[in-house]
Amino acid sequence: MRVIRMDKNGKILIVDDAKSNREILSEILNQYTVIEAKDGYEALEYLKSDSKSVALVLLDLVMPEMDGFEVLKYMNKNHLIEEVPVMIISIDKDDKSIEKAYELGVSGYITRPFSSAVVLKKINNIISHYKRQKKLTAIINKQIYEKYKNNDMMIMILSHIVESRNGESGLHVLHIKKLTKLLLNILVKKTNQYSLTLDDMISIEVASSLHDIGKIAIPEEILNKPSSLTKEEMEVMKSHVIIGAKMLNSLPFYNDEPIVKYGYQICRWHHERYDGNGYPDGLKGEEIPIAAQVVSIVDAYDALTSKRVYKEAYSHEEALKMIQKGKCGVFNPLLIECLMDIESYIQNDLKINEFYEDNEYFEERTQEHLKDEGLNLSNLLYQDLYFEKSKYKFYSELSNNIQFEYSVVPPLLTLSKKDALLLNIEPKIIDPLSNEKVTKLFINNDFNVFIQQAIDLEKEKDKFSMNTKLKINNTIKDVKITVQVIYDGEEVLGILGDIEIL
């Protein structure tokens, strides 16, 4: 084991039994700190002691003592492959060995004789991708931790409430939570007046479920009275806002958490009105926290459209007209505007308890959150998510034909097991443009031309079709192939394809 040079760009561990190969690669990689190992044992000794400092491993597969596959198996067993990217070194293009190496988690390969430009470009790309991926992973881990912490906090809050009295919420709480999320998404799109971050929106959405917790202290004969409440009973009913706020304010835990802060605002002030005629404090206009304003208007809508012991449900249209005319008190005109903007979604989606799942604006907000953390829109996770979403949308528009996907980096053709069986090829094929089995499926040998045509399409013309002849079940068939090209900005991520037998 020896260190060739020190450089701030990171360490690359070259594992090859041939000294000449190590020297050539070291010269190519003169911008990095290069560590040399002559066999797998030396490489693993170094990784055991200092894997976190290694930016990439260049690994020869064929070595005495311990070969490259044994090194990869060890790295998988000890989860090192998740921390350190590995590129394999091959004499020529041995598809079986390369495929086996990919299955063991390698990120790419280089072949001898070495091309300096190609080697350096591949290594720089992989190291850059891994750096972005690590940063993204750290952010997501942080968000997952916060999510679980918030869930745990909600359990603690609800436990505290249950100790006071058992209660049942039904669909109302679910509706309020969903409507709050939707209204907030539209609100931040219309204005930045309230400076709501993504974390604020999530906290308000979760906290909205607590809006009526004070009702657990209201006698059931008042809660469930089928006729009008007396003046005294109405005062008791109104007290639920103070009771709920006090419950949250007296919690022995999480007092400084955003969910508790927003929960307090919502509990206490969701019955305030924009003109000052609400309760309990008679707040007016923007004196009312925006979290309470949002929950106030969605609570009014859901109360109107729900059947209660003392009334029948109003229709969606009637409820909106009543809110616009101030029949339930005066609301923020901007929030009424937001409510009207989303009224078609409300009417359709609340009926099936599925709500705004294709929330493109919320995805944009999530991307902004990632950018704030120093990541651009081409991060690997977002590519995967966007690719999957586009794939689902594209496939759902087509009949149940043979379907495939082709990714550009790494070059990979993927089919279902059923479709692969029809074509007599493997479900996953690395570098399909050079795979004889794939190219021979096309009777006119036009697979490579077809893929290149798709990749070269202008972004505005990202879908096209062609008729050709294809070998299916060992029989030549006339087929129509339709493809959708998937982009991230100007970069082609891959191709989704559908093969229809004519």
CSV table of C-alpha atoms in Angstrom, one decimal, residues 33-412:
chain,number,residue,atom,x,y,z
A,33,THR,CA,-4.8,11.9,-3.9
A,34,VAL,CA,-4.0,8.4,-5.2
A,35,ILE,CA,-3.7,5.4,-2.9
A,36,GLU,CA,-2.4,2.1,-4.5
A,37,ALA,CA,-3.2,-1.4,-3.4
A,38,LYS,CA,-1.8,-4.4,-5.2
A,39,ASP,CA,-4.6,-6.9,-4.1
A,40,GLY,CA,-8.0,-7.1,-2.5
A,41,TYR,CA,-6.5,-7.7,1.0
A,42,GLU,CA,-4.6,-4.4,1.0
A,43,ALA,CA,-7.6,-2.6,-0.4
A,44,LEU,CA,-9.9,-3.9,2.4
A,45,GLU,CA,-7.4,-3.1,5.1
A,46,TYR,CA,-7.4,0.5,3.9
A,47,LEU,CA,-11.2,0.7,3.6
A,48,LYS,CA,-11.6,-0.7,7.1
A,49,SER,CA,-9.4,2.0,8.5
A,50,ASP,CA,-10.4,5.0,6.5
A,51,SER,CA,-13.4,4.4,4.1
A,52,LYS,CA,-14.9,7.8,4.8
A,53,SER,CA,-12.0,9.6,3.2
A,54,VAL,CA,-12.2,7.6,-0.1
A,55,ALA,CA,-14.0,9.3,-2.9
A,56,LEU,CA,-13.9,6.3,-5.3
A,57,VAL,CA,-12.4,2.8,-5.7
A,58,LEU,CA,-11.0,1.7,-9.0
A,59,LEU,CA,-11.1,-2.1,-8.8
A,60,ASP,CA,-9.5,-4.7,-11.0
A,61,LEU,CA,-11.7,-7.9,-11.2
A,62,VAL,CA,-9.0,-10.4,-12.0
A,63,MET,CA,-6.3,-10.5,-9.2
A,64,PRO,CA,-4.5,-13.3,-7.3
A,65,GLU,CA,-5.1,-13.8,-3.6
A,66,MET,CA,-8.4,-11.9,-3.4
A,67,ASP,CA,-10.1,-10.9,-6.7
A,68,GLY,CA,-12.4,-8.0,-7.3
A,69,PHE,CA,-15.6,-9.9,-6.8
A,70,GLU,CA,-14.5,-11.0,-3.3
A,71,VAL,CA,-13.8,-7.3,-2.5
A,72,LEU,CA,-17.3,-6.3,-3.8
A,73,LYS,CA,-18.9,-9.1,-1.7
A,74,TYR,CA,-17.2,-7.9,1.4
A,75,MET,CA,-18.1,-4.3,0.7
A,76,ASN,CA,-21.8,-5.3,0.3
A,77,LYS,CA,-21.8,-7.4,3.4
A,78,ASN,CA,-20.4,-4.5,5.5
A,79,HIS,CA,-22.4,-1.8,3.7
A,80,LEU,CA,-19.3,-0.1,2.4
A,81,ILE,CA,-20.7,-0.2,-1.2
A,82,GLU,CA,-23.3,2.3,0.0
A,83,GLU,CA,-20.6,4.7,1.2
A,84,VAL,CA,-17.9,4.5,-1.5
A,85,PRO,CA,-18.6,4.3,-5.3
A,86,VAL,CA,-16.7,1.6,-7.1
A,87,MET,CA,-15.6,1.5,-10.8
A,88,ILE,CA,-14.3,-1.8,-12.2
A,89,ILE,CA,-11.2,-2.2,-14.5
A,90,SER,CA,-11.7,-4.6,-17.3
A,91,ILE,CA,-9.4,-5.8,-20.1
A,92,ASP,CA,-12.2,-5.8,-22.6
A,93,LYS,CA,-16.0,-5.6,-22.6
A,94,ASP,CA,-16.9,-8.8,-20.7
A,95,ASP,CA,-20.7,-8.5,-20.5
A,96,LYS,CA,-21.2,-11.3,-17.9
A,97,SER,CA,-18.5,-10.0,-15.6
A,98,ILE,CA,-19.7,-6.4,-15.9
A,99,GLU,CA,-23.3,-7.5,-15.3
A,100,LYS,CA,-22.3,-9.4,-12.2
A,101,ALA,CA,-20.3,-6.4,-11.0
A,102,TYR,CA,-23.3,-4.1,-11.5
A,103,GLU,CA,-25.4,-6.6,-9.4
A,104,LEU,CA,-22.9,-6.2,-6.7
A,105,GLY,CA,-23.3,-2.4,-6.7
A,106,VAL,CA,-20.6,-0.9,-8.9
A,107,SER,CA,-21.2,2.5,-10.4
A,108,GLY,CA,-19.4,2.0,-13.7
A,109,TYR,CA,-16.4,0.5,-15.5
A,110,ILE,CA,-13.4,1.5,-17.5
A,111,THR,CA,-11.6,-0.7,-20.1
A,112,ARG,CA,-7.9,-1.2,-21.0
A,113,PRO,CA,-6.2,0.3,-22.9
A,114,PHE,CA,-7.0,3.4,-20.9
A,115,SER,CA,-8.2,6.6,-22.6
A,116,SER,CA,-7.2,9.5,-20.3
A,117,ALA,CA,-10.1,11.7,-21.3
A,118,VAL,CA,-12.7,9.0,-20.9
A,119,VAL,CA,-11.4,7.7,-17.6
A,120,LEU,CA,-11.2,11.2,-16.1
A,121,LYS,CA,-14.7,12.1,-17.3
A,122,LYS,CA,-16.3,9.0,-15.9
A,123,ILE,CA,-14.6,9.3,-12.6
A,124,ASN,CA,-15.4,13.0,-12.2
A,125,ASN,CA,-19.0,12.3,-13.0
A,126,ILE,CA,-19.4,9.5,-10.5
A,127,ILE,CA,-17.7,11.4,-7.7
A,128,SER,CA,-19.8,14.4,-8.4
A,129,HIS,CA,-23.0,12.3,-8.4
A,130,TYR,CA,-22.1,10.6,-5.1
A,131,LYS,CA,-21.4,13.9,-3.4
A,132,ARG,CA,-24.8,15.2,-4.4
A,133,GLN,CA,-26.4,12.0,-3.4
A,134,LYS,CA,-24.7,12.0,0.0
A,135,LYS,CA,-25.8,15.6,0.6
A,136,LEU,CA,-29.4,14.8,-0.4
A,137,THR,CA,-29.4,11.7,1.8
A,138,ALA,CA,-28.4,13.8,4.7
A,139,ILE,CA,-31.2,16.2,4.1
A,140,ILE,CA,-33.8,13.4,3.7
A,141,ASN,CA,-32.6,11.7,6.8
A,142,LYS,CA,-33.0,15.0,8.7
A,143,GLN,CA,-36.6,15.3,7.2
A,144,ILE,CA,-37.5,11.7,8.1
A,145,TYR,CA,-36.2,12.3,11.6
A,146,GLU,CA,-38.4,15.4,11.9
A,147,LYS,CA,-41.4,13.6,10.5
A,148,TYR,CA,-41.1,10.7,13.0
A,149,LYS,CA,-40.4,13.2,15.8
A,150,ASN,CA,-43.6,15.1,14.8
A,151,ASN,CA,-45.6,11.8,14.7
A,152,ASP,CA,-44.3,10.9,18.1
A,153,MET,CA,-45.2,14.3,19.3
A,154,MET,CA,-48.7,14.0,18.0
A,155,ILE,CA,-49.1,10.7,19.9
A,156,MET,CA,-47.9,12.3,23.1
A,157,ILE,CA,-50.4,15.2,22.6
A,158,LEU,CA,-53.3,12.8,21.8
A,159,SER,CA,-52.4,10.7,24.8
A,160,HIS,CA,-52.5,13.8,27.0
A,161,ILE,CA,-55.9,14.6,25.6
A,162,VAL,CA,-57.3,11.0,26.0
A,163,GLU,CA,-56.3,11.1,29.7
A,164,SER,CA,-58.7,14.0,30.1
A,165,ARG,CA,-61.6,12.3,28.2
A,166,ASN,CA,-62.3,9.8,25.4
A,167,GLY,CA,-63.7,11.3,22.2
A,168,GLU,CA,-64.3,10.5,18.6
A,169,SER,CA,-63.7,12.8,15.6
A,170,GLY,CA,-65.0,11.0,12.5
A,171,LEU,CA,-64.2,12.3,9.0
A,172,HIS,CA,-64.3,16.0,10.0
A,173,VAL,CA,-60.7,16.0,11.3
A,174,LEU,CA,-59.5,14.3,8.1
A,175,HIS,CA,-61.4,16.8,5.9
A,176,ILE,CA,-60.0,19.7,7.8
A,177,LYS,CA,-56.4,18.4,7.5
A,178,LYS,CA,-56.8,17.8,3.7
A,179,LEU,CA,-58.5,21.1,3.0
A,180,THR,CA,-55.9,23.0,5.1
A,181,LYS,CA,-53.1,21.5,3.0
A,182,LEU,CA,-54.8,22.3,-0.2
A,183,LEU,CA,-55.7,25.9,0.7
A,184,LEU,CA,-52.1,26.6,2.0
A,185,ASN,CA,-50.7,25.3,-1.3
A,186,ILE,CA,-52.8,27.8,-3.3
A,187,LEU,CA,-52.2,30.6,-0.8
A,188,VAL,CA,-48.4,30.6,-1.1
A,189,LYS,CA,-48.8,30.4,-4.8
A,190,LYS,CA,-50.8,33.6,-4.8
A,191,THR,CA,-48.9,35.7,-2.3
A,192,ASN,CA,-45.7,35.7,-0.2
A,193,GLN,CA,-47.4,38.0,2.3
A,194,TYR,CA,-47.3,35.4,5.1
A,195,SER,CA,-43.7,34.1,4.5
A,196,LEU,CA,-44.8,30.5,4.9
A,197,THR,CA,-42.0,27.9,4.5
A,198,LEU,CA,-42.6,24.3,3.6
A,199,ASP,CA,-42.0,23.4,7.2
A,200,ASP,CA,-44.6,25.9,8.3
A,201,MET,CA,-47.2,24.5,5.9
A,202,ILE,CA,-46.6,20.9,7.1
A,203,SER,CA,-46.8,22.0,10.7
A,204,ILE,CA,-50.1,23.9,10.2
A,205,GLU,CA,-51.5,21.0,8.3
A,206,VAL,CA,-50.8,18.6,11.2
A,207,ALA,CA,-51.8,21.1,13.8
A,208,SER,CA,-55.2,21.6,12.1
A,209,SER,CA,-56.3,18.2,13.4
A,210,LEU,CA,-56.2,19.7,16.9
A,211,HIS,CA,-58.6,22.5,16.2
A,212,ASP,CA,-61.5,21.1,18.2
A,213,ILE,CA,-59.7,19.2,21.0
A,214,GLY,CA,-61.3,21.5,23.6
A,215,LYS,CA,-64.7,19.9,22.8
A,216,ILE,CA,-63.7,16.8,24.8
A,217,ALA,CA,-64.5,18.9,27.9
A,218,ILE,CA,-68.0,19.9,26.6
A,219,PRO,CA,-70.9,17.8,28.0
A,220,GLU,CA,-72.2,15.3,25.4
A,221,GLU,CA,-75.8,16.6,25.9
A,222,ILE,CA,-74.7,19.9,24.5
A,223,LEU,CA,-72.4,18.5,21.8
A,224,ASN,CA,-75.1,16.2,20.5
A,225,LYS,CA,-78.2,18.3,21.2
A,226,PRO,CA,-80.5,18.0,18.1
A,227,SER,CA,-82.2,21.4,18.7
A,228,SER,CA,-80.9,24.9,19.1
A,229,LEU,CA,-78.7,25.7,22.0
A,230,THR,CA,-79.8,28.0,24.8
A,231,LYS,CA,-77.7,31.1,25.4
A,232,GLU,CA,-76.0,29.4,28.4
A,233,GLU,CA,-75.3,26.3,26.4
A,234,MET,CA,-73.9,28.3,23.6
A,235,GLU,CA,-71.4,30.0,26.0
A,236,VAL,CA,-70.4,26.5,27.2
A,237,MET,CA,-69.9,25.4,23.6
A,238,LYS,CA,-67.8,28.5,22.8
A,239,SER,CA,-65.5,27.7,25.7
A,240,HIS,CA,-64.0,24.8,23.8
A,241,VAL,CA,-61.5,27.2,22.1
A,242,ILE,CA,-60.1,28.4,25.4
A,243,ILE,CA,-60.0,24.8,26.8
A,244,GLY,CA,-58.2,23.5,23.7
A,245,ALA,CA,-55.6,26.3,23.8
A,246,LYS,CA,-55.0,25.8,27.5
A,247,MET,CA,-54.5,22.0,27.0
A,248,LEU,CA,-51.7,22.7,24.5
A,249,ASN,CA,-50.3,25.5,26.6
A,250,SER,CA,-50.1,23.3,29.6
A,251,LEU,CA,-48.3,20.4,27.9
A,252,PRO,CA,-45.3,19.3,29.8
A,253,PHE,CA,-43.4,18.6,26.6
A,254,TYR,CA,-42.7,20.1,23.1
A,255,ASN,CA,-43.8,23.6,24.1
A,256,ASP,CA,-41.4,25.2,21.6
A,257,GLU,CA,-42.3,23.0,18.7
A,258,PRO,CA,-44.0,24.6,15.7
A,259,ILE,CA,-46.9,22.2,15.7
A,260,VAL,CA,-47.7,23.1,19.3
A,261,LYS,CA,-47.4,26.8,18.5
A,262,TYR,CA,-49.7,26.6,15.5
A,263,GLY,CA,-52.0,24.2,17.4
A,264,TYR,CA,-52.4,26.8,20.1
A,265,GLN,CA,-53.2,29.5,17.5
A,266,ILE,CA,-55.7,27.3,15.7
A,267,CYS,CA,-57.4,26.1,18.8
A,268,ARG,CA,-57.9,29.5,20.3
A,269,TRP,CA,-58.7,31.6,17.2
A,270,HIS,CA,-60.3,29.4,14.5
A,271,HIS,CA,-63.7,31.0,15.4
A,272,GLU,CA,-62.4,34.5,15.1
A,273,ARG,CA,-63.8,36.5,12.1
A,274,TYR,CA,-62.0,38.9,9.8
A,275,ASP,CA,-64.4,41.8,10.7
A,276,GLY,CA,-63.8,41.3,14.5
A,277,ASN,CA,-67.1,39.7,15.2
A,278,GLY,CA,-65.8,36.3,16.2
A,279,TYR,CA,-64.7,34.8,19.5
A,280,PRO,CA,-63.1,34.4,22.0
A,281,ASP,CA,-60.9,37.6,21.7
A,282,GLY,CA,-62.6,39.6,19.0
A,283,LEU,CA,-59.5,39.7,16.8
A,284,LYS,CA,-59.8,41.6,13.5
A,285,GLY,CA,-58.1,41.2,10.1
A,286,GLU,CA,-54.5,40.2,10.2
A,287,GLU,CA,-54.5,40.2,14.0
A,288,ILE,CA,-55.8,36.7,13.5
A,289,PRO,CA,-52.8,34.3,12.8
A,290,ILE,CA,-52.9,33.0,9.2
A,291,ALA,CA,-53.0,29.4,10.5
A,292,ALA,CA,-56.2,30.1,12.4
A,293,GLN,CA,-57.6,32.0,9.4
A,294,VAL,CA,-57.1,29.0,7.1
A,295,VAL,CA,-58.6,26.5,9.5
A,296,SER,CA,-61.5,28.8,10.2
A,297,ILE,CA,-62.7,29.0,6.6
A,298,VAL,CA,-62.2,25.2,5.9
A,299,ASP,CA,-63.9,24.4,9.2
A,300,ALA,CA,-66.9,26.5,8.1
A,301,TYR,CA,-67.1,24.8,4.7
A,302,ASP,CA,-66.9,21.3,6.1
A,303,ALA,CA,-69.4,22.1,8.9
A,304,LEU,CA,-71.9,23.4,6.2
A,305,THR,CA,-71.5,20.4,3.9
A,306,SER,CA,-71.6,17.7,6.7
A,307,LYS,CA,-74.8,16.3,8.3
A,308,ARG,CA,-75.0,17.0,12.0
A,309,VAL,CA,-77.6,15.9,14.6
A,310,TYR,CA,-79.1,19.4,14.5
A,311,LYS,CA,-79.1,19.9,10.7
A,312,GLU,CA,-78.9,18.4,7.2
A,313,ALA,CA,-75.9,18.9,5.0
A,314,TYR,CA,-75.8,21.8,2.5
A,315,SER,CA,-74.6,21.2,-1.0
A,316,HIS,CA,-71.2,22.2,-2.1
A,317,GLU,CA,-72.5,25.1,-4.2
A,318,GLU,CA,-74.8,26.3,-1.3
A,319,ALA,CA,-71.9,26.2,1.1
A,320,LEU,CA,-69.6,28.3,-1.1
A,321,LYS,CA,-72.4,30.9,-1.7
A,322,MET,CA,-73.0,31.1,2.1
A,323,ILE,CA,-69.3,31.7,2.8
A,324,GLN,CA,-69.1,34.3,0.0
A,325,LYS,CA,-72.1,36.2,1.4
A,326,GLY,CA,-70.8,36.1,4.9
A,327,LYS,CA,-73.6,33.9,6.3
A,328,CYS,CA,-71.0,32.2,8.5
A,329,GLY,CA,-69.2,35.4,9.4
A,330,VAL,CA,-66.6,37.4,7.4
A,331,PHE,CA,-63.5,35.7,6.1
A,332,ASN,CA,-60.3,37.0,4.6
A,333,PRO,CA,-61.2,37.9,1.0
A,334,LEU,CA,-57.9,36.4,-0.3
A,335,LEU,CA,-58.8,33.0,1.4
A,336,ILE,CA,-62.3,33.1,-0.1
A,337,GLU,CA,-60.6,33.7,-3.5
A,338,CYS,CA,-58.3,30.7,-2.8
A,339,LEU,CA,-61.3,28.5,-1.8
A,340,MET,CA,-63.1,29.4,-5.1
A,341,ASP,CA,-59.9,28.6,-7.1
A,342,ILE,CA,-60.0,25.0,-5.7
A,343,GLU,CA,-63.7,24.4,-5.5
A,344,SER,CA,-63.8,21.8,-8.2
A,345,TYR,CA,-61.1,19.8,-6.5
A,346,ILE,CA,-62.9,20.0,-3.2
A,347,GLN,CA,-66.2,18.8,-4.7
A,348,ASN,CA,-64.7,15.8,-6.4
A,349,ASP,CA,-61.9,14.7,-4.1
A,350,LEU,CA,-63.5,14.8,-0.7
A,351,LYS,CA,-66.1,12.3,-1.8
A,352,ILE,CA,-63.5,9.6,-2.3
A,353,ASN,CA,-61.2,10.6,0.5
A,354,GLU,CA,-58.3,11.0,-1.9
A,355,PHE,CA,-57.0,14.5,-2.0
A,356,TYR,CA,-54.9,16.4,-4.5
A,357,GLU,CA,-52.4,13.6,-4.8
A,358,ASP,CA,-51.0,15.0,-8.0
A,359,ASN,CA,-50.1,18.3,-6.3
A,360,GLU,CA,-47.5,19.6,-8.7
A,361,TYR,CA,-47.2,22.9,-6.9
A,362,PHE,CA,-46.3,21.1,-3.6
A,363,GLU,CA,-43.6,19.2,-5.6
A,364,GLU,CA,-42.2,22.5,-6.7
A,365,ARG,CA,-42.1,23.7,-3.1
A,366,THR,CA,-40.3,20.6,-2.1
A,367,GLN,CA,-37.7,21.2,-4.9
A,368,GLU,CA,-37.3,24.8,-3.7
A,369,HIS,CA,-36.6,23.4,-0.2
A,370,LEU,CA,-33.9,21.1,-1.7
A,371,LYS,CA,-32.4,24.0,-3.6
A,372,ASP,CA,-32.3,26.0,-0.4
A,373,GLU,CA,-30.1,23.2,1.0
A,374,GLY,CA,-27.7,23.7,-1.9
A,375,LEU,CA,-28.9,21.1,-4.4
A,376,ASN,CA,-30.0,21.8,-8.0
A,377,LEU,CA,-32.9,20.3,-9.8
A,378,SER,CA,-30.9,17.5,-11.3
A,379,ASN,CA,-30.3,15.6,-8.1
A,380,LEU,CA,-30.6,11.9,-8.4
A,381,LEU,CA,-33.6,11.4,-6.2
A,382,TYR,CA,-35.7,14.0,-7.9
A,383,GLN,CA,-34.7,12.5,-11.3
A,384,ASP,CA,-36.0,9.1,-10.0
A,385,LEU,CA,-39.2,10.5,-8.7
A,386,TYR,CA,-39.9,12.5,-11.8
A,387,PHE,CA,-39.0,9.6,-14.0
A,388,GLU,CA,-41.4,7.3,-12.1
A,389,LYS,CA,-44.2,9.9,-12.3
A,390,SER,CA,-43.8,10.4,-16.0
A,391,LYS,CA,-43.6,6.7,-16.6
A,392,TYR,CA,-46.9,6.1,-14.8
A,393,LYS,CA,-48.6,8.9,-16.7
A,394,PHE,CA,-47.3,7.7,-20.0
A,395,TYR,CA,-48.1,4.0,-19.5
A,396,SER,CA,-51.6,4.8,-18.2
A,397,GLU,CA,-52.5,6.4,-21.5
A,398,LEU,CA,-51.5,3.3,-23.5
A,399,SER,CA,-52.9,-0.2,-23.8
A,400,ASN,CA,-51.3,-3.3,-22.3
A,401,ASN,CA,-48.6,-3.9,-24.9
A,402,ILE,CA,-44.9,-4.7,-24.5
A,403,GLN,CA,-43.4,-1.8,-22.5
A,404,PHE,CA,-39.8,-0.9,-21.8
A,405,GLU,CA,-37.7,1.8,-20.3
A,406,TYR,CA,-34.2,2.9,-21.4
A,407,SER,CA,-32.0,5.0,-19.1
A,408,VAL,CA,-29.1,7.0,-20.5
A,409,VAL,CA,-26.9,6.9,-17.4
A,410,PRO,CA,-26.2,4.2,-16.8
A,411,PRO,CA,-27.2,2.7,-20.2
A,412,LEU,CA,-29.8,0.2,-19.1
